[in-house]
Coordinates of C-alpha atoms in Angstrom, one line a residue:
X673 CA -7.5 7.2 0.3
X674 CA -8.0 5.3 -2.9
X675 CA -11.1 3.1 -3.5
X676 CA -10.1 -0.3 -4.9
X677 CA -13.4 -2.2 -5.0
X678 CA -17.1 -1.8 -4.2
X679 CA -19.4 -4.8 -3.3
X680 CA -22.9 -5.2 -1.9
X681 CA -26.2 -6.8 -2.0
X682 CA -29.9 -6.0 -1.3
X683 CA -29.3 -2.2 -1.5
X684 CA -32.1 -0.1 -3.1
X685 CA -32.4 -1.2 -6.8
X686 CA -29.4 -3.5 -6.6
X687 CA -31.0 -6.4 -5.0
X688 CA -28.6 -9.1 -6.3
X689 CA -25.0 -9.3 -5.2
X690 CA -22.8 -6.8 -7.1
X691 CA -19.1 -6.0 -7.4
X692 CA -17.1 -3.3 -9.1
X693 CA -13.3 -4.0 -9.0
X694 CA -11.2 -1.1 -10.0
X695 CA -8.0 -3.2 -10.1
X696 CA -9.3 -5.6 -12.8
X697 CA -9.8 -4.9 -16.5
X698 CA -11.3 -2.9 -18.1
X699 CA -11.5 -0.4 -15.2
X700 CA -7.9 -1.0 -14.1
X701 CA -6.6 0.8 -17.2
X702 CA -9.5 3.0 -17.9
X703 CA -8.3 6.2 -16.2
X704 CA -11.3 8.5 -16.3
X705 CA -14.7 6.8 -16.6
X706 CA -18.4 7.6 -16.1
X707 CA -21.2 5.6 -14.5
X708 CA -24.2 5.8 -16.8
X709 CA -27.6 4.2 -17.1
X710 CA -31.3 4.8 -17.0
X711 CA -33.2 6.0 -13.9
X712 CA -33.3 3.2 -11.3
X713 CA -30.4 1.3 -12.8
X714 CA -28.4 1.7 -9.5
X715 CA -25.9 4.5 -10.3
X716 CA -26.5 6.3 -7.0
X717 CA -26.7 3.0 -5.1
X718 CA -23.0 2.4 -5.9
X719 CA -22.2 5.7 -4.3
X720 CA -24.5 4.9 -1.4
X721 CA -22.6 1.6 -0.9
X722 CA -19.3 3.5 -0.7
X723 CA -20.6 5.8 2.0
X724 CA -22.3 3.0 4.0
X725 CA -19.3 0.8 4.0
X726 CA -16.9 3.6 5.1
X727 CA -19.1 5.8 7.3
X728 CA -22.3 3.9 8.0
X729 CA -24.3 6.8 6.5
X730 CA -25.3 8.2 3.1
X731 CA -26.3 11.6 1.8
X732 CA -29.5 10.1 0.3
X733 CA -31.0 9.3 3.7
X734 CA -30.3 12.7 5.2
X735 CA -33.6 14.3 5.9
X736 CA -35.8 11.3 5.2
X737 CA -38.6 11.0 7.7
X738 CA -39.8 7.8 9.4
X739 CA -41.1 5.3 6.9
X740 CA -42.4 1.8 7.0
X741 CA -40.0 -0.9 5.9
X742 CA -42.0 -3.8 4.4
X743 CA -40.8 -7.2 5.4
X744 CA -43.1 -9.1 3.0
X745 CA -46.4 -8.5 1.4
X746 CA -47.9 -11.3 3.4
X747 CA -46.7 -10.0 6.7
X748 CA -47.9 -6.4 7.0
X749 CA -48.3 -6.7 10.8
X750 CA -44.5 -7.2 11.1
X751 CA -43.5 -4.0 9.2
X752 CA -41.0 -1.9 11.0
X753 CA -40.9 1.9 11.2
X754 CA -37.4 3.4 10.9
X755 CA -36.5 6.8 12.2
X756 CA -35.3 9.8 10.2
X757 CA -31.8 9.4 8.7
X758 CA -31.7 5.7 9.3
X759 CA -29.4 4.2 6.7
X760 CA -31.5 1.0 6.7
X761 CA -33.8 2.9 4.4
X762 CA -31.4 2.0 1.7
X763 CA -32.2 -1.8 2.0
X764 CA -34.1 -3.2 -1.0
X765 CA -37.8 -3.3 -0.4
X766 CA -38.8 -6.4 1.5
X767 CA -35.2 -7.3 2.4
X768 CA -34.3 -8.3 6.0
X769 CA -30.6 -8.2 5.3
X770 CA -28.1 -6.4 3.2
X771 CA -24.5 -5.2 3.1
X772 CA -22.0 -2.8 1.5
X773 CA -18.3 -3.4 1.3
X774 CA -15.4 -1.3 0.2
X775 CA -11.7 -2.1 -0.3
X776 CA -9.4 0.9 -0.1
X777 CA -5.8 1.9 0.2
X778 CA -5.3 4.3 3.2
X779 CA -2.8 7.0 3.9
X780 CA -0.5 4.6 5.6
X781 CA -0.2 2.6 2.4
X782 CA -2.0 -0.5 3.7
X783 CA -5.1 -2.0 2.1
X784 CA -8.3 -2.3 4.2
X785 CA -11.8 -3.6 3.8
X786 CA -14.7 -1.7 5.4
X787 CA -18.1 -3.4 5.7
X788 CA -21.6 -2.2 6.7
X789 CA -24.2 -4.9 7.2
X790 CA -27.7 -5.6 8.5
X791 CA -29.1 -9.0 9.5
X792 CA -32.5 -10.1 10.7
X793 CA -32.9 -10.6 14.4
X794 CA -33.0 -14.3 15.4
X795 CA -36.6 -15.8 15.6
X796 CA -38.4 -12.4 15.4
X797 CA -37.2 -11.7 11.8
X798 CA -37.1 -8.0 12.4
X799 CA -34.2 -5.9 11.2
X800 CA -31.3 -5.7 13.6
X801 CA -29.2 -2.6 14.1
X802 CA -26.6 -2.1 11.5
X803 CA -23.0 -3.2 12.2
X804 CA -19.7 -2.2 10.8
X805 CA -16.1 -3.6 10.7
X806 CA -12.7 -2.7 9.3
X807 CA -10.1 -5.4 8.4
X808 CA -6.6 -4.9 7.3
X809 CA -6.2 -7.1 4.2
X810 CA -2.5 -7.7 4.5
X811 CA -2.7 -9.8 7.7
X812 CA -6.5 -10.2 8.1
X813 CA -6.5 -8.3 11.4
X814 CA -9.7 -6.7 12.6
X815 CA -8.8 -3.1 13.1
X816 CA -12.2 -1.9 14.3
X817 CA -15.6 -3.3 15.0
X818 CA -18.9 -1.4 15.7
X819 CA -20.3 1.7 14.1
X820 CA -18.5 4.4 16.1
X821 CA -15.1 2.6 16.3
X822 CA -15.1 1.8 12.6
X823 CA -16.1 5.2 11.4
X824 CA -13.5 6.8 13.7
X825 CA -10.8 4.6 12.3
X826 CA -11.8 5.1 8.7
X827 CA -11.7 8.9 9.3
X828 CA -8.2 8.5 10.7
X829 CA -6.9 6.3 7.9
X830 CA -8.7 8.0 5.1
X831 CA -8.1 11.6 6.2
X832 CA -11.8 12.7 5.7
X833 CA -14.8 13.0 8.0
X834 CA -18.1 12.0 6.4
X835 CA -19.0 15.7 5.8
X836 CA -15.6 16.3 4.2
X837 CA -15.9 13.2 2.1
X838 CA -19.2 14.4 0.7
X839 CA -17.9 17.8 -0.3
X840 CA -14.5 16.8 -1.5
X841 CA -14.9 13.4 -3.0
X842 CA -18.5 12.5 -3.5
X843 CA -20.2 16.0 -3.8
X844 CA -23.9 14.8 -4.0
X845 CA -26.1 16.2 -6.7
X846 CA -27.4 19.6 -5.7
X847 CA -24.6 20.4 -3.2
X848 CA -22.1 21.9 -5.6
X849 CA -23.4 25.4 -5.0
X850 CA -22.9 24.7 -1.2
X851 CA -19.3 23.9 -1.9
X852 CA -18.8 27.1 -3.9
X853 CA -20.5 29.2 -1.2
X854 CA -18.1 27.8 1.5
X855 CA -15.5 30.1 2.9
X856 CA -12.1 30.3 1.1
X857 CA -10.4 28.7 4.1
X858 CA -12.9 25.7 4.1
X859 CA -12.5 25.1 0.4
X860 CA -8.7 25.4 0.6
X861 CA -8.6 22.8 3.4
X862 CA -10.8 20.4 1.4
X863 CA -8.8 20.8 -1.8
X864 CA -5.6 20.4 0.1
X865 CA -6.7 17.0 1.5
X866 CA -7.9 15.8 -2.0
X867 CA -4.7 16.9 -3.8
X868 CA -2.3 15.9 -1.0
X869 CA -1.1 19.4 -0.7
X870 CA 0.0 19.4 2.9
X871 CA 3.5 20.4 1.8
X872 CA 2.2 23.6 0.2
X873 CA 0.3 24.3 3.4
X874 CA 3.5 24.0 5.4
X875 CA 5.4 26.3 2.9
X876 CA 2.6 28.8 3.2
X877 CA 3.0 28.8 7.0
X878 CA 6.8 29.3 6.7
X879 CA 6.4 32.1 4.3
X880 CA 3.9 33.8 6.5
X881 CA 6.2 33.5 9.5
X882 CA 9.1 35.0 7.5
X883 CA 6.9 37.8 6.3
X884 CA 6.1 38.6 9.9
X885 CA 9.7 38.6 11.0
X886 CA 10.8 40.8 8.0
X887 CA 8.0 43.3 8.7
X888 CA 9.1 43.6 12.3
X889 CA 12.7 44.2 11.2
X890 CA 11.6 46.8 8.8
X891 CA 9.6 48.6 11.6
X892 CA 12.8 48.6 13.8
X893 CA 14.9 50.1 10.9
X894 CA 12.3 52.8 10.2
X895 CA 12.2 53.7 13.9
X896 CA 16.0 53.9 14.1
X897 CA 16.0 56.1 10.9
X898 CA 13.4 58.4 12.4
X899 CA 15.6 59.0 15.4
X900 CA 18.4 60.5 13.3
X901 CA 17.5 63.9 12.1
X902 CA 19.6 65.3 9.2
X903 CA 21.5 68.6 9.5
X904 CA 19.8 71.8 8.5

């Protein structure tokens, strides 16, 4: 998976519409770059937008307890209380709507646009449940709609579950030690996905199979040699 563009609006400190296009100058030819800025500038919100658009979830809301979402200082009686781990916590304060959008190139070589959005309910004005969609940009076909279907299709096309994406691609602050403490097998699987090292995994399996065959042949030869006793 390769991220091509990030867009969104009304997310945390980035209330106004924003777009980061990695295919346009100066980022298109930048190679390695860093996202910098003071606290509250929206650095983490860009990463939140990526996670929301692709998976409908974000590391920052994991473990958050229920909290009031203000829908306006003049309408305190209409505040909503969201449950723990609800991604709608990432909406800007006082916002009834918001969205995150990511364009990416998948493992099949096609380009897709994943979108997570929240809209107010008709008449009531309360926050509706979040919705997701996935569109293939080449022909405009809707590949998936709804939270579960879109997340499942993104996992298939991108090659990562949300948990793997966090550890191998995003690695949220404070979780690097968790990655280092993972088993060698888990780390190897993640790094193989990131580096596209499936070929080396197959070579490793073939080498292990050959080693097993050769060890068995050696045991047979040693057994045959033990049966022939030399003359006194």
